[in-house]
């Protein structure tokens, strides 16, 4: 195949009505006129400022949350569920406001932002339902003479640290289980995309969440924040989503206070397409697994392994799809791929492409940025990527499909597992035995079988190996915010 390139195609501009809608939400937040600047990644324009909280403000937030948490821990399960239901209804009623705000500050196309609102609000609904069903049980000691009652109680004040790529969903999938379990929270969203968290928390308060129970802290000094807050004795839990290096630093700090820790860290997802895959399904699934959020997803398909017999057809079909994507502002009505989060990411994509080509890969489409404001990089397909190239070894976090070829099932699995990460993997085959056998042997916490979007509020999302600890979503996600205790009740025969 020869290069399909469209460098000259103009980028799609934002719809002014969309900008206006997002900006009227921003105005309703009553943010300060200075502090940390938040930019629209499609234009570089500053759209708001959020407070740059210092350590003192963070510790004050801990104090307030801790105080409000005492009553919340004693609230009935039904009260918690009702408040979460009310928050869910508010969020859903503001779907369009949230979607426009997400697009404006993070850059994803509006249709995808609506998808994130659906996904993000699903966690609130799930935990509203789960709140009234805490696990617990009653058992007998094997040797008799006593009964055991196991109970769940809130773990205590939870510090939640979230990344920029899913500004709503990353917040709700931590806040909702924390509240359901009876915990107060201090949440620190990424400074690149803090506005959605501020808005979602404002809606939570309007819905009846006690005012001080959720504290939002934004700061440019995240190291100082975590050093102060994670060592505070009132804090009992840390839940972090972000990169593995930062996760390691936080685990170090957490160890000093022996905090319950949940870590959703980096990925390097393999996606394997076998000769017996349904070609259309495999192309659609790969397209979704690669380009959702512009490739800026921790479960994004990173290393695409295609078996020799289907490879030429698969590569041709995927390239054709990539080459006709509309690129532009997330708030453009026809946009299918938005900007990357910052200009460093654009530079990084160019470096990955150039390095891969220098090491022998074939560039089939894209491979370039744009001569225009904003952080745009063209949807890119690289074939015959070599294992020693940077794009094969790193978490790409951008719109580059990096394709390698393989011959046998064993070879594919060995190569897929040759990484310290273990978040998600994907398998495309119409053979059920092969699908399950390969899924069983992939060293990942999540496997998408014949589909590219495996996440769901009812699923226990999380990684193994260096991709993290703990699970988010599902009943397991609630346990992350609960202590398990038991009472050993001595029994004696009282019959006369
Ligand atoms: P990052 O680790 O740089 O930042 C994540 C968050 O941590 C941000 O809010 C940042 O301000 C904050 N942070 C950074 N240093 C900190 C410190 N010392 N103390 C406290 N907070 C600190 O990651 P990122 O670039 O924002 O996000 C991309 C990474 O996140 C990727 O590696 C991706 O795989 C990962 N991610 C993982 C999941 C998952 O569920 N496993 C989901 C989304 C993103």
Short mmCIF file of C-alpha atoms and ligand atoms in Angstrom, two decimals:
data_model
loop_
_atom_site.label_atom_id
_atom_site.label_comp_id
_atom_site.label_asym_id
_atom_site.label_seq_id
_atom_site.Cartn_x
_atom_site.Cartn_y
_atom_site.Cartn_z
CA UNK A 1 0.00 0.00 0.00
CA UNK A 2 1.17 3.52 -0.64
CA UNK A 3 0.81 6.50 1.69
CA UNK A 4 -2.69 8.01 1.93
CA UNK A 5 -2.17 11.55 3.17
CA UNK A 6 -4.45 14.53 3.59
CA UNK A 7 -2.20 17.24 5.06
CA UNK A 8 -4.14 19.92 3.23
CA UNK A 9 -7.61 19.06 4.58
CA UNK A 10 -8.67 21.95 6.86
CA UNK A 11 -9.44 21.19 10.49
CA UNK A 12 -13.09 21.45 11.52
CA UNK A 13 -13.84 24.54 13.58
CA UNK A 14 -15.97 24.60 16.73
CA UNK A 15 -19.67 25.34 16.44
CA UNK A 16 -20.10 28.78 18.15
CA UNK A 17 -23.30 27.57 19.84
CA UNK A 18 -21.33 24.70 21.41
CA UNK A 19 -18.69 27.08 22.74
CA UNK A 20 -21.41 29.29 24.16
CA UNK A 21 -23.06 26.38 25.94
CA UNK A 22 -19.79 25.23 27.51
CA UNK A 23 -18.87 28.75 28.54
CA UNK A 24 -22.20 29.42 30.22
CA UNK A 25 -21.59 26.32 32.39
CA UNK A 26 -18.11 27.65 33.21
CA UNK A 27 -19.61 30.98 34.23
CA UNK A 28 -22.06 29.25 36.58
CA UNK A 29 -19.12 27.80 38.53
CA UNK A 30 -18.12 31.17 40.05
CA UNK A 31 -14.43 30.49 39.61
CA UNK A 32 -11.70 33.01 40.48
CA UNK A 33 -10.23 35.39 37.87
CA UNK A 34 -6.72 34.06 38.40
CA UNK A 35 -4.98 30.89 39.54
CA UNK A 36 -4.34 27.89 37.32
CA UNK A 37 -5.28 28.61 33.70
CA UNK A 38 -7.39 25.98 31.94
CA UNK A 39 -7.02 25.88 28.16
CA UNK A 40 -9.08 24.62 25.26
CA UNK A 41 -6.72 22.10 23.60
CA UNK A 42 -8.30 22.80 20.21
CA UNK A 43 -7.21 26.45 20.24
CA UNK A 44 -4.86 27.07 23.15
CA UNK A 45 -7.29 29.72 24.41
CA UNK A 46 -7.60 30.15 28.20
CA UNK A 47 -11.18 29.35 29.11
CA UNK A 48 -11.10 29.63 32.92
CA UNK A 49 -8.93 29.75 36.00
CA UNK A 50 -9.26 27.45 38.98
CA UNK A 51 -7.82 28.03 42.46
CA UNK A 52 -4.20 27.06 43.01
CA UNK A 53 -4.69 25.60 46.48
CA UNK A 54 -1.73 25.44 48.82
CA UNK A 55 -1.02 22.74 51.40
CA UNK A 56 -2.85 24.69 54.09
CA UNK A 57 -6.03 24.76 51.99
CA UNK A 58 -5.67 21.03 51.32
CA UNK A 59 -5.40 20.27 55.03
CA UNK A 60 -8.40 22.50 55.70
CA UNK A 61 -10.31 20.45 53.12
CA UNK A 62 -9.26 17.28 54.96
CA UNK A 63 -10.56 18.76 58.22
CA UNK A 64 -13.91 19.76 56.70
CA UNK A 65 -14.43 16.42 54.97
CA UNK A 66 -13.45 14.57 58.13
CA UNK A 67 -16.01 16.52 60.16
CA UNK A 68 -18.81 15.98 57.63
CA UNK A 69 -17.83 12.32 57.35
CA UNK A 70 -18.75 11.51 60.95
CA UNK A 71 -22.50 11.97 60.31
CA UNK A 72 -22.28 10.40 56.85
CA UNK A 73 -20.73 7.22 58.24
CA UNK A 74 -23.78 6.87 60.50
CA UNK A 75 -26.34 7.63 57.78
CA UNK A 76 -28.64 4.80 56.79
CA UNK A 77 -27.89 2.88 53.63
CA UNK A 78 -31.17 4.10 52.15
CA UNK A 79 -30.21 7.74 52.81
CA UNK A 80 -26.94 7.25 50.92
CA UNK A 81 -28.72 5.50 48.06
CA UNK A 82 -31.35 8.26 47.82
CA UNK A 83 -28.70 10.99 47.65
CA UNK A 84 -26.76 9.09 44.98
CA UNK A 85 -29.96 8.56 42.97
CA UNK A 86 -30.68 12.30 43.21
CA UNK A 87 -27.13 13.08 42.05
CA UNK A 88 -27.50 10.63 39.16
CA UNK A 89 -30.76 12.31 38.07
CA UNK A 90 -29.12 15.75 38.21
CA UNK A 91 -26.14 14.61 36.18
CA UNK A 92 -28.40 13.02 33.57
CA UNK A 93 -30.55 16.16 33.38
CA UNK A 94 -27.35 18.12 32.69
CA UNK A 95 -25.98 15.68 30.09
CA UNK A 96 -25.62 18.33 27.40
CA UNK A 97 -23.95 20.83 29.77
CA UNK A 98 -21.52 18.17 30.97
CA UNK A 99 -20.77 16.94 27.45
CA UNK A 100 -20.04 20.45 26.16
CA UNK A 101 -17.84 21.19 29.16
CA UNK A 102 -15.88 17.93 28.73
CA UNK A 103 -15.36 18.68 25.04
CA UNK A 104 -14.28 22.24 25.72
CA UNK A 105 -11.67 21.46 28.38
CA UNK A 106 -10.48 18.02 27.25
CA UNK A 107 -11.05 18.15 23.48
CA UNK A 108 -12.93 14.91 22.76
CA UNK A 109 -15.68 15.08 20.11
CA UNK A 110 -19.10 15.93 21.50
CA UNK A 111 -20.56 12.52 20.61
CA UNK A 112 -17.82 10.85 22.63
CA UNK A 113 -18.29 13.33 25.47
CA UNK A 114 -21.96 12.32 25.59
CA UNK A 115 -20.74 8.72 25.75
CA UNK A 116 -18.52 9.64 28.70
CA UNK A 117 -21.49 11.26 30.47
CA UNK A 118 -23.45 8.03 30.02
CA UNK A 119 -20.50 5.93 31.23
CA UNK A 120 -19.66 8.30 34.10
CA UNK A 121 -23.24 8.64 35.37
CA UNK A 122 -23.67 4.85 35.21
CA UNK A 123 -21.23 4.55 38.14
CA UNK A 124 -23.40 6.86 40.22
CA UNK A 125 -26.51 4.83 39.39
CA UNK A 126 -24.70 1.54 39.99
CA UNK A 127 -23.50 2.59 43.46
CA UNK A 128 -26.90 4.12 44.33
CA UNK A 129 -28.23 0.59 43.75
CA UNK A 130 -25.28 -1.14 45.42
CA UNK A 131 -25.33 1.10 48.54
CA UNK A 132 -28.20 -0.83 50.12
CA UNK A 133 -26.61 -4.24 49.53
CA UNK A 134 -23.40 -4.33 51.52
CA UNK A 135 -21.92 -7.77 51.83
CA UNK A 136 -21.63 -9.32 55.30
CA UNK A 137 -22.38 -12.70 56.72
CA UNK A 138 -22.82 -14.95 59.68
CA UNK A 139 -20.76 -18.12 60.12
CA UNK A 140 -20.01 -20.77 62.71
CA UNK A 141 -16.49 -21.47 63.95
CA UNK A 142 -15.42 -24.89 62.67
CA UNK A 143 -14.73 -26.19 66.19
CA UNK A 144 -17.99 -24.85 67.69
CA UNK A 145 -18.48 -22.71 70.78
CA UNK A 146 -18.68 -19.42 68.90
CA UNK A 147 -20.38 -17.67 66.00
CA UNK A 148 -18.75 -15.20 63.64
CA UNK A 149 -20.47 -12.08 62.38
CA UNK A 150 -18.64 -10.28 59.56
CA UNK A 151 -19.54 -6.68 58.92
CA UNK A 152 -18.55 -3.88 56.56
CA UNK A 153 -17.79 -0.36 57.75
CA UNK A 154 -16.55 2.72 55.85
CA UNK A 155 -12.78 2.76 55.46
CA UNK A 156 -12.69 6.49 56.32
CA UNK A 157 -11.56 9.63 54.58
CA UNK A 158 -10.58 8.91 50.98
CA UNK A 159 -8.20 10.99 48.87
CA UNK A 160 -9.02 10.63 45.18
CA UNK A 161 -6.53 11.72 42.50
CA UNK A 162 -7.77 11.68 38.91
CA UNK A 163 -6.24 12.17 35.43
CA UNK A 164 -7.36 14.43 32.59
CA UNK A 165 -8.51 11.92 30.00
CA UNK A 166 -12.01 11.12 31.32
CA UNK A 167 -12.76 14.13 33.53
CA UNK A 168 -16.24 12.95 34.57
CA UNK A 169 -15.95 9.17 34.61
CA UNK A 170 -12.67 9.03 36.54
CA UNK A 171 -14.26 11.21 39.24
CA UNK A 172 -17.61 9.42 39.51
CA UNK A 173 -16.16 5.94 39.57
CA UNK A 174 -14.25 6.93 42.71
CA UNK A 175 -16.67 9.35 44.41
CA UNK A 176 -19.80 7.19 44.01
CA UNK A 177 -18.46 4.02 45.71
CA UNK A 178 -16.80 6.13 48.42
CA UNK A 179 -20.09 7.84 49.28
CA UNK A 180 -22.03 4.57 49.03
CA UNK A 181 -19.66 2.98 51.55
CA UNK A 182 -20.03 5.96 53.92
CA UNK A 183 -16.71 7.76 53.30
CA UNK A 184 -16.00 11.48 52.95
CA UNK A 185 -13.69 12.45 50.09
CA UNK A 186 -11.08 14.98 49.03
CA UNK A 187 -10.73 14.86 45.25
CA UNK A 188 -7.85 16.35 43.29
CA UNK A 189 -8.63 16.44 39.56
CA UNK A 190 -5.90 17.02 36.99
CA UNK A 191 -5.19 20.72 36.48
CA UNK A 192 -5.57 20.23 32.71
CA UNK A 193 -9.28 19.36 33.06
CA UNK A 194 -10.61 20.38 36.50
CA UNK A 195 -13.83 22.10 35.40
CA UNK A 196 -15.95 18.98 34.96
CA UNK A 197 -15.16 17.86 38.52
CA UNK A 198 -16.14 21.27 39.90
CA UNK A 199 -19.42 21.14 37.98
CA UNK A 200 -20.23 17.52 38.90
CA UNK A 201 -19.58 18.25 42.59
CA UNK A 202 -21.74 21.38 42.41
CA UNK A 203 -24.54 19.17 41.07
CA UNK A 204 -23.92 16.68 43.90
CA UNK A 205 -24.44 19.42 46.48
CA UNK A 206 -27.60 20.59 44.70
CA UNK A 207 -28.78 16.96 44.81
CA UNK A 208 -28.42 16.82 48.59
CA UNK A 209 -24.90 15.51 49.24
CA UNK A 210 -23.90 17.20 52.54
CA UNK A 211 -21.94 20.32 51.67
CA UNK A 212 -18.51 19.52 53.11
CA UNK A 213 -18.55 15.81 52.36
CA UNK A 214 -16.84 16.21 48.95
CA UNK A 215 -13.92 18.62 48.85
CA UNK A 216 -12.27 19.61 45.57
CA UNK A 217 -8.63 20.67 45.61
CA UNK A 218 -6.81 21.96 42.53
CA UNK A 219 -3.12 22.65 42.81
CA UNK A 220 -0.03 23.14 40.71
CA UNK A 221 2.00 21.60 43.57
CA UNK A 222 0.74 18.03 43.46
CA UNK A 223 3.87 16.60 45.11
CA UNK A 224 3.50 18.87 48.16
CA UNK A 225 -0.24 18.08 48.24
CA UNK A 226 0.22 14.33 48.45
CA UNK A 227 3.11 14.55 50.91
CA UNK A 228 0.96 16.56 53.32
CA UNK A 229 -2.40 14.90 52.79
CA UNK A 230 -1.41 11.24 52.55
CA UNK A 231 0.56 11.51 55.79
CA UNK A 232 -2.34 13.12 57.66
CA UNK A 233 -3.70 10.62 60.22
CA UNK A 234 -7.31 11.52 59.36
CA UNK A 235 -6.83 10.11 55.86
CA UNK A 236 -7.35 6.33 55.55
CA UNK A 237 -7.51 5.67 51.83
CA UNK A 238 -5.96 6.78 48.56
CA UNK A 239 -7.35 5.99 45.14
CA UNK A 240 -5.29 7.11 42.17
CA UNK A 241 -5.70 6.88 38.42
CA UNK A 242 -2.74 7.94 36.35
CA UNK A 243 0.71 6.86 35.29
CA UNK A 244 2.70 4.05 36.89
CA UNK A 245 5.64 6.28 37.96
CA UNK A 246 3.32 8.61 39.90
CA UNK A 247 1.47 5.58 41.30
CA UNK A 248 4.74 4.24 42.69
CA UNK A 249 5.46 7.58 44.41
CA UNK A 250 2.00 7.60 45.95
CA UNK A 251 2.36 4.00 47.15
CA UNK A 252 5.60 5.01 48.84
CA UNK A 253 3.81 7.77 50.70
CA UNK A 254 0.81 5.56 51.44
CA UNK A 255 3.10 2.99 53.02
CA UNK A 256 4.09 5.46 55.73
CA UNK A 257 0.48 5.87 56.86
CA UNK A 258 -0.44 2.27 55.87
CA UNK A 259 -3.29 3.57 53.69
CA UNK A 260 -5.71 1.34 51.86
CA UNK A 261 -4.60 1.97 48.28
CA UNK A 262 -6.26 1.56 44.91
CA UNK A 263 -4.09 2.23 41.88
CA UNK A 264 -5.37 2.34 38.31
CA UNK A 265 -2.11 2.82 36.43
CA UNK A 266 -0.68 2.73 32.95
CA UNK A 267 -1.35 0.16 30.24
CA UNK A 268 0.26 -1.18 27.09
CA UNK A 269 -2.66 -3.15 25.70
CA UNK A 270 -2.06 -5.87 23.11
CA UNK A 271 -4.79 -6.38 20.51
CA UNK A 272 -4.58 -9.68 18.64
CA UNK A 273 -6.37 -10.37 15.35
CA UNK A 274 -6.36 -14.02 14.25
CA UNK A 275 -6.82 -15.32 10.70
CA UNK A 276 -10.26 -16.66 11.69
CA UNK A 277 -11.53 -13.25 12.89
CA UNK A 278 -14.53 -11.62 11.24
CA UNK A 279 -12.69 -8.90 9.30
CA UNK A 280 -15.34 -6.21 9.71
CA UNK A 281 -15.73 -6.90 13.42
CA UNK A 282 -11.98 -6.80 13.90
CA UNK A 283 -11.59 -3.52 12.02
CA UNK A 284 -14.51 -1.90 13.88
CA UNK A 285 -13.26 -3.16 17.25
CA UNK A 286 -9.68 -2.05 16.58
CA UNK A 287 -10.89 1.35 15.40
CA UNK A 288 -12.82 1.80 18.66
CA UNK A 289 -10.08 0.37 20.92
CA UNK A 290 -7.48 2.57 19.27
CA UNK A 291 -9.24 5.85 18.57
CA UNK A 292 -11.65 6.21 21.50
CA UNK A 293 -10.67 9.48 23.17
CA UNK A 294 -8.16 10.08 20.37
CA UNK A 295 -6.13 7.13 21.66
CA UNK A 296 -5.75 8.81 25.05
CA UNK A 297 -7.12 5.92 27.06
CA UNK A 298 -5.28 3.63 29.46
CA UNK A 299 -6.96 0.64 27.79
CA UNK A 300 -6.34 1.93 24.25
CA UNK A 301 -5.00 -0.70 21.84
CA UNK A 302 -1.27 -0.11 21.94
CA UNK A 303 0.37 -3.05 20.19
CA UNK A 304 -1.77 -4.42 17.37
CA UNK A 305 -0.73 -7.97 16.42
CA UNK A 306 -2.26 -9.31 13.20
CA UNK A 307 -1.83 -12.87 11.93
CA UNK A 308 -0.14 -13.23 8.53
CA UNK A 309 -3.16 -14.63 6.64
CA UNK A 310 -5.52 -11.73 7.38
CA UNK A 311 -2.95 -8.96 7.79
CA UNK A 312 -3.05 -7.39 4.29
CA UNK A 313 -6.86 -7.16 4.21
CA UNK A 314 -7.03 -5.92 7.81
CA UNK A 315 -4.37 -3.24 7.31
CA UNK A 316 -5.99 -2.01 4.08
CA UNK A 317 -9.44 -1.73 5.69
CA UNK A 318 -8.15 -0.04 8.86
CA UNK A 319 -6.03 2.43 6.87
CA UNK A 320 -8.99 3.33 4.71
CA UNK A 321 -11.06 4.08 7.87
CA UNK A 322 -8.28 6.14 9.46
CA UNK A 323 -7.65 8.15 6.29
CA UNK A 324 -11.21 9.48 6.11
CA UNK A 325 -11.65 10.62 9.71
CA UNK A 326 -12.72 14.24 10.22
CA UNK A 327 -10.23 15.99 12.50
CA UNK A 328 -11.01 19.20 14.37
CA UNK A 329 -12.35 20.84 17.50
CA UNK A 330 -14.36 18.50 19.73
CA UNK A 331 -17.15 21.03 19.45
CA UNK A 332 -17.23 20.87 15.64
CA UNK A 333 -20.43 19.20 14.52
CA UNK A 334 -18.68 16.81 12.08
CA UNK A 335 -15.59 16.09 14.20
CA UNK A 336 -14.58 12.47 14.76
CA UNK A 337 -11.09 13.05 16.17
CA UNK A 338 -10.28 15.98 18.45
CA UNK A 339 -6.98 17.48 19.58
CA UNK A 340 -4.48 15.85 21.91
CA UNK A 341 -4.34 17.21 25.42
CA UNK A 342 -1.19 19.34 24.99
CA UNK A 343 1.58 20.20 22.54
CA UNK A 344 4.00 17.81 24.23
CA UNK A 345 1.74 14.96 23.14
CA UNK A 346 1.89 16.17 19.50
CA UNK A 347 5.69 16.27 19.63
CA UNK A 348 5.68 12.80 21.16
CA UNK A 349 3.46 11.38 18.35
CA UNK A 350 5.79 12.81 15.72
CA UNK A 351 8.79 11.30 17.50
CA UNK A 352 7.09 7.86 17.73
CA UNK A 353 6.27 7.98 14.01
CA UNK A 354 9.73 9.08 12.91
CA UNK A 355 11.45 6.53 15.13
CA UNK A 356 9.21 3.67 13.90
CA UNK A 357 9.79 4.58 10.24
CA UNK A 358 13.54 4.88 10.79
CA UNK A 359 13.51 1.35 12.27
CA UNK A 360 11.66 -0.13 9.28
CA UNK A 361 7.90 0.52 9.73
CA UNK A 362 5.76 1.60 6.77
CA UNK A 363 3.72 4.79 7.22
CA UNK A 364 0.33 4.25 5.55
CA UNK A 365 -1.62 7.34 6.56
CA UNK A 366 -1.16 10.38 8.79
CA UNK A 367 2.12 10.74 10.60
CA UNK A 368 1.99 14.52 10.85
CA UNK A 369 0.71 17.42 12.92
CA UNK A 370 -1.06 20.45 11.41
CA UNK A 371 0.05 23.98 10.75
CA UNK A 372 -2.72 25.50 12.86
CA UNK A 373 -3.38 26.41 16.50
CA UNK A 374 -4.34 23.55 18.82
CA UNK A 375 -2.73 20.20 19.56
CA UNK A 376 -3.69 18.17 16.51
CA UNK A 377 -2.06 15.04 15.14
CA UNK A 378 -3.43 13.11 12.18
CA UNK A 379 -4.84 9.61 12.62
CA UNK A 380 -1.88 7.41 11.76
CA UNK A 381 -1.36 3.82 10.67
CA UNK A 382 2.10 2.26 10.82
CA UNK A 383 2.54 -1.27 9.45
CA UNK A 384 5.44 -3.68 10.02
CA UNK A 385 6.37 -1.91 13.26
CA UNK A 386 9.47 -3.49 14.77
CA UNK A 387 9.57 -4.62 18.38
CA UNK A 388 12.51 -2.38 19.23
CA UNK A 389 10.74 0.83 18.15
CA UNK A 390 9.56 3.26 20.84
CA UNK A 391 5.96 3.04 19.70
CA UNK A 392 5.96 -0.72 20.44
CA UNK A 393 7.50 -0.32 23.87
CA UNK A 394 5.70 2.75 25.26
CA UNK A 395 2.13 3.65 26.14
CA UNK A 396 1.29 5.69 23.01
CA UNK A 397 -1.66 7.76 24.30
CA UNK A 398 -2.45 9.13 20.87
CA UNK A 399 -4.01 8.24 17.48
CA UNK A 400 -1.31 5.93 16.14
CA UNK A 401 -2.23 2.37 15.17
CA UNK A 402 1.07 0.47 15.42
CA UNK A 403 0.75 -2.87 13.62
CA UNK A 404 3.01 -5.88 14.00
CA UNK A 405 2.50 -9.25 12.34
CA UNK A 406 2.69 -12.77 13.76
CA UNK A 407 2.38 -16.40 12.65
CA UNK A 408 1.29 -18.62 15.56
CA UNK A 409 -1.02 -18.35 18.56
CA UNK A 410 1.81 -19.09 20.99
CA UNK A 411 3.99 -16.42 19.43
CA UNK A 412 1.19 -13.84 19.71
CA UNK A 413 0.61 -14.59 23.39
CA UNK A 414 4.30 -14.55 24.25
CA UNK A 415 4.80 -11.20 22.56
CA UNK A 416 1.59 -9.76 24.04
CA UNK A 417 2.71 -10.67 27.57
CA UNK A 418 6.25 -9.32 27.16
CA UNK A 419 5.56 -6.15 29.16
CA UNK A 420 5.46 -5.18 32.82
CA UNK A 421 1.94 -3.79 32.27
CA UNK A 422 -1.28 -5.79 32.49
CA UNK A 423 -4.37 -3.63 32.19
CA UNK A 424 -6.32 -4.61 29.07
CA UNK A 425 -5.98 -6.95 26.10
CA UNK A 426 -8.15 -7.70 23.06
CA UNK A 427 -8.73 -10.86 21.05
CA UNK A 428 -10.50 -11.10 17.69
CA UNK A 429 -11.39 -14.60 16.48
CA UNK A 430 -14.62 -16.41 15.58
CA UNK A 431 -13.34 -19.57 17.29
CA UNK A 432 -14.76 -19.65 20.82
CA UNK A 433 -12.13 -22.06 22.14
CA UNK A 434 -9.33 -19.90 20.80
CA UNK A 435 -10.92 -16.73 22.20
CA UNK A 436 -11.17 -18.18 25.70
CA UNK A 437 -7.81 -19.96 25.63
CA UNK A 438 -6.01 -16.79 24.55
CA UNK A 439 -7.96 -14.64 27.04
CA UNK A 440 -6.96 -17.05 29.83
CA UNK A 441 -3.30 -16.76 28.92
CA UNK A 442 -3.19 -12.97 28.51
CA UNK A 443 -1.71 -11.38 31.63
CA UNK A 444 -4.23 -8.54 31.89
CA UNK A 445 -7.09 -7.63 34.23
CA UNK A 446 -9.46 -6.92 31.32
CA UNK A 447 -10.00 -8.76 28.03
CA UNK A 448 -12.21 -7.49 25.21
CA UNK A 449 -13.32 -10.44 23.09
CA UNK A 450 -14.42 -9.41 19.59
CA UNK A 451 -15.03 -5.91 20.86
CA UNK A 452 -13.04 -2.77 21.50
CA UNK A 453 -14.86 -1.11 24.39
CA UNK A 454 -14.97 -3.52 27.35
CA UNK A 455 -15.54 -1.00 30.20
CA UNK A 456 -18.84 -1.05 32.06
CA UNK A 457 -20.05 0.19 35.46
CA UNK A 458 -20.98 -3.39 36.34
CA UNK A 459 -17.48 -4.73 35.57
CA UNK A 460 -14.47 -4.82 37.96
CA UNK A 461 -12.10 -2.55 36.02
CA UNK A 462 -8.43 -2.79 36.93
CA UNK A 463 -5.04 -4.18 36.10
CA UNK A 464 -2.52 -6.77 37.17
CA UNK A 465 1.30 -6.60 37.15
CA UNK A 466 2.41 -2.94 37.18
CA UNK A 467 -0.95 -1.66 35.93
CA UNK A 468 -2.33 -1.40 39.41
CA UNK A 469 -4.04 -2.62 42.54
CA UNK A 470 -7.74 -2.91 43.26
CA UNK A 471 -10.85 -2.65 41.12
CA UNK A 472 -13.31 0.09 40.18
CA UNK A 473 -16.95 -0.47 39.24
CA UNK A 474 -19.11 -3.46 40.23
CA UNK A 475 -19.51 -4.85 43.76
CA UNK A 476 -15.72 -5.21 44.02
CA UNK A 477 -15.39 -1.44 43.58
CA UNK A 478 -17.42 -0.86 46.74
CA UNK A 479 -15.15 -3.14 48.77
CA UNK A 480 -12.24 -0.79 48.06
CA UNK A 481 -13.90 1.69 50.44
CA UNK A 482 -14.92 -0.78 53.14
CA UNK A 483 -13.24 -2.33 56.16
CA UNK A 484 -14.15 -5.92 56.84
CA UNK A 485 -14.48 -6.68 60.55
CA UNK A 486 -15.67 -9.70 62.46
CA UNK A 487 -17.24 -10.23 65.83
CA UNK A 488 -16.51 -13.55 67.49
CA UNK A 489 -19.58 -14.25 69.64
CA UNK A 490 -18.98 -16.83 72.36
CA UNK A 491 -21.82 -19.36 72.71
CA UNK A 492 -22.72 -21.49 75.68
CA UNK A 493 -25.52 -23.87 76.29
CA UNK A 494 -28.09 -22.17 78.56
CA UNK A 495 -30.58 -25.07 78.73
CA UNK A 496 -31.44 -26.05 82.36
P1 LIG B 1 -0.17 11.42 35.64
O1 LIG B 1 0.26 10.28 36.47
O2 LIG B 1 0.85 12.34 35.16
O3 LIG B 1 -1.23 12.31 36.44
C1 LIG B 1 -2.42 11.79 36.99
C2 LIG B 1 -2.89 12.71 38.10
O4 LIG B 1 -1.96 12.68 39.14
C3 LIG B 1 -3.03 14.19 37.73
O5 LIG B 1 -4.12 14.72 38.43
C4 LIG B 1 -1.75 14.80 38.25
O6 LIG B 1 -1.89 16.18 38.56
C5 LIG B 1 -1.57 13.99 39.50
N1 LIG B 1 -0.22 13.91 40.05
C6 LIG B 1 0.95 13.87 39.39
N2 LIG B 1 1.97 13.77 40.29
C7 LIG B 1 1.40 13.72 41.52
C8 LIG B 1 1.90 13.61 42.85
N3 LIG B 1 3.20 13.50 43.11
N4 LIG B 1 1.00 13.61 43.87
C9 LIG B 1 -0.32 13.72 43.64
N5 LIG B 1 -0.85 13.82 42.41
C10 LIG B 1 0.00 13.83 41.37
O7 LIG B 1 -1.00 10.79 34.45
P2 LIG B 1 -1.77 11.56 33.29
O8 LIG B 1 -0.80 11.95 32.23
O9 LIG B 1 -2.65 12.61 33.82
O10 LIG B 1 -2.70 10.37 32.75
C11 LIG B 1 -2.22 9.44 31.86
C12 LIG B 1 -1.82 8.16 32.56
O11 LIG B 1 -2.90 7.69 33.34
C13 LIG B 1 -1.53 7.05 31.59
O12 LIG B 1 -0.40 6.32 32.01
C14 LIG B 1 -2.76 6.18 31.66
O13 LIG B 1 -2.56 4.84 31.32
C15 LIG B 1 -3.17 6.34 33.06
N6 LIG B 1 -4.59 6.05 33.20
C16 LIG B 1 -4.94 4.90 33.81
C17 LIG B 1 -6.28 4.57 33.93
C18 LIG B 1 -6.66 3.29 34.59
O14 LIG B 1 -7.80 3.15 34.96
N7 LIG B 1 -5.76 2.34 34.78
C19 LIG B 1 -7.26 5.43 33.45
C20 LIG B 1 -6.88 6.62 32.83
C21 LIG B 1 -5.51 6.92 32.73
#
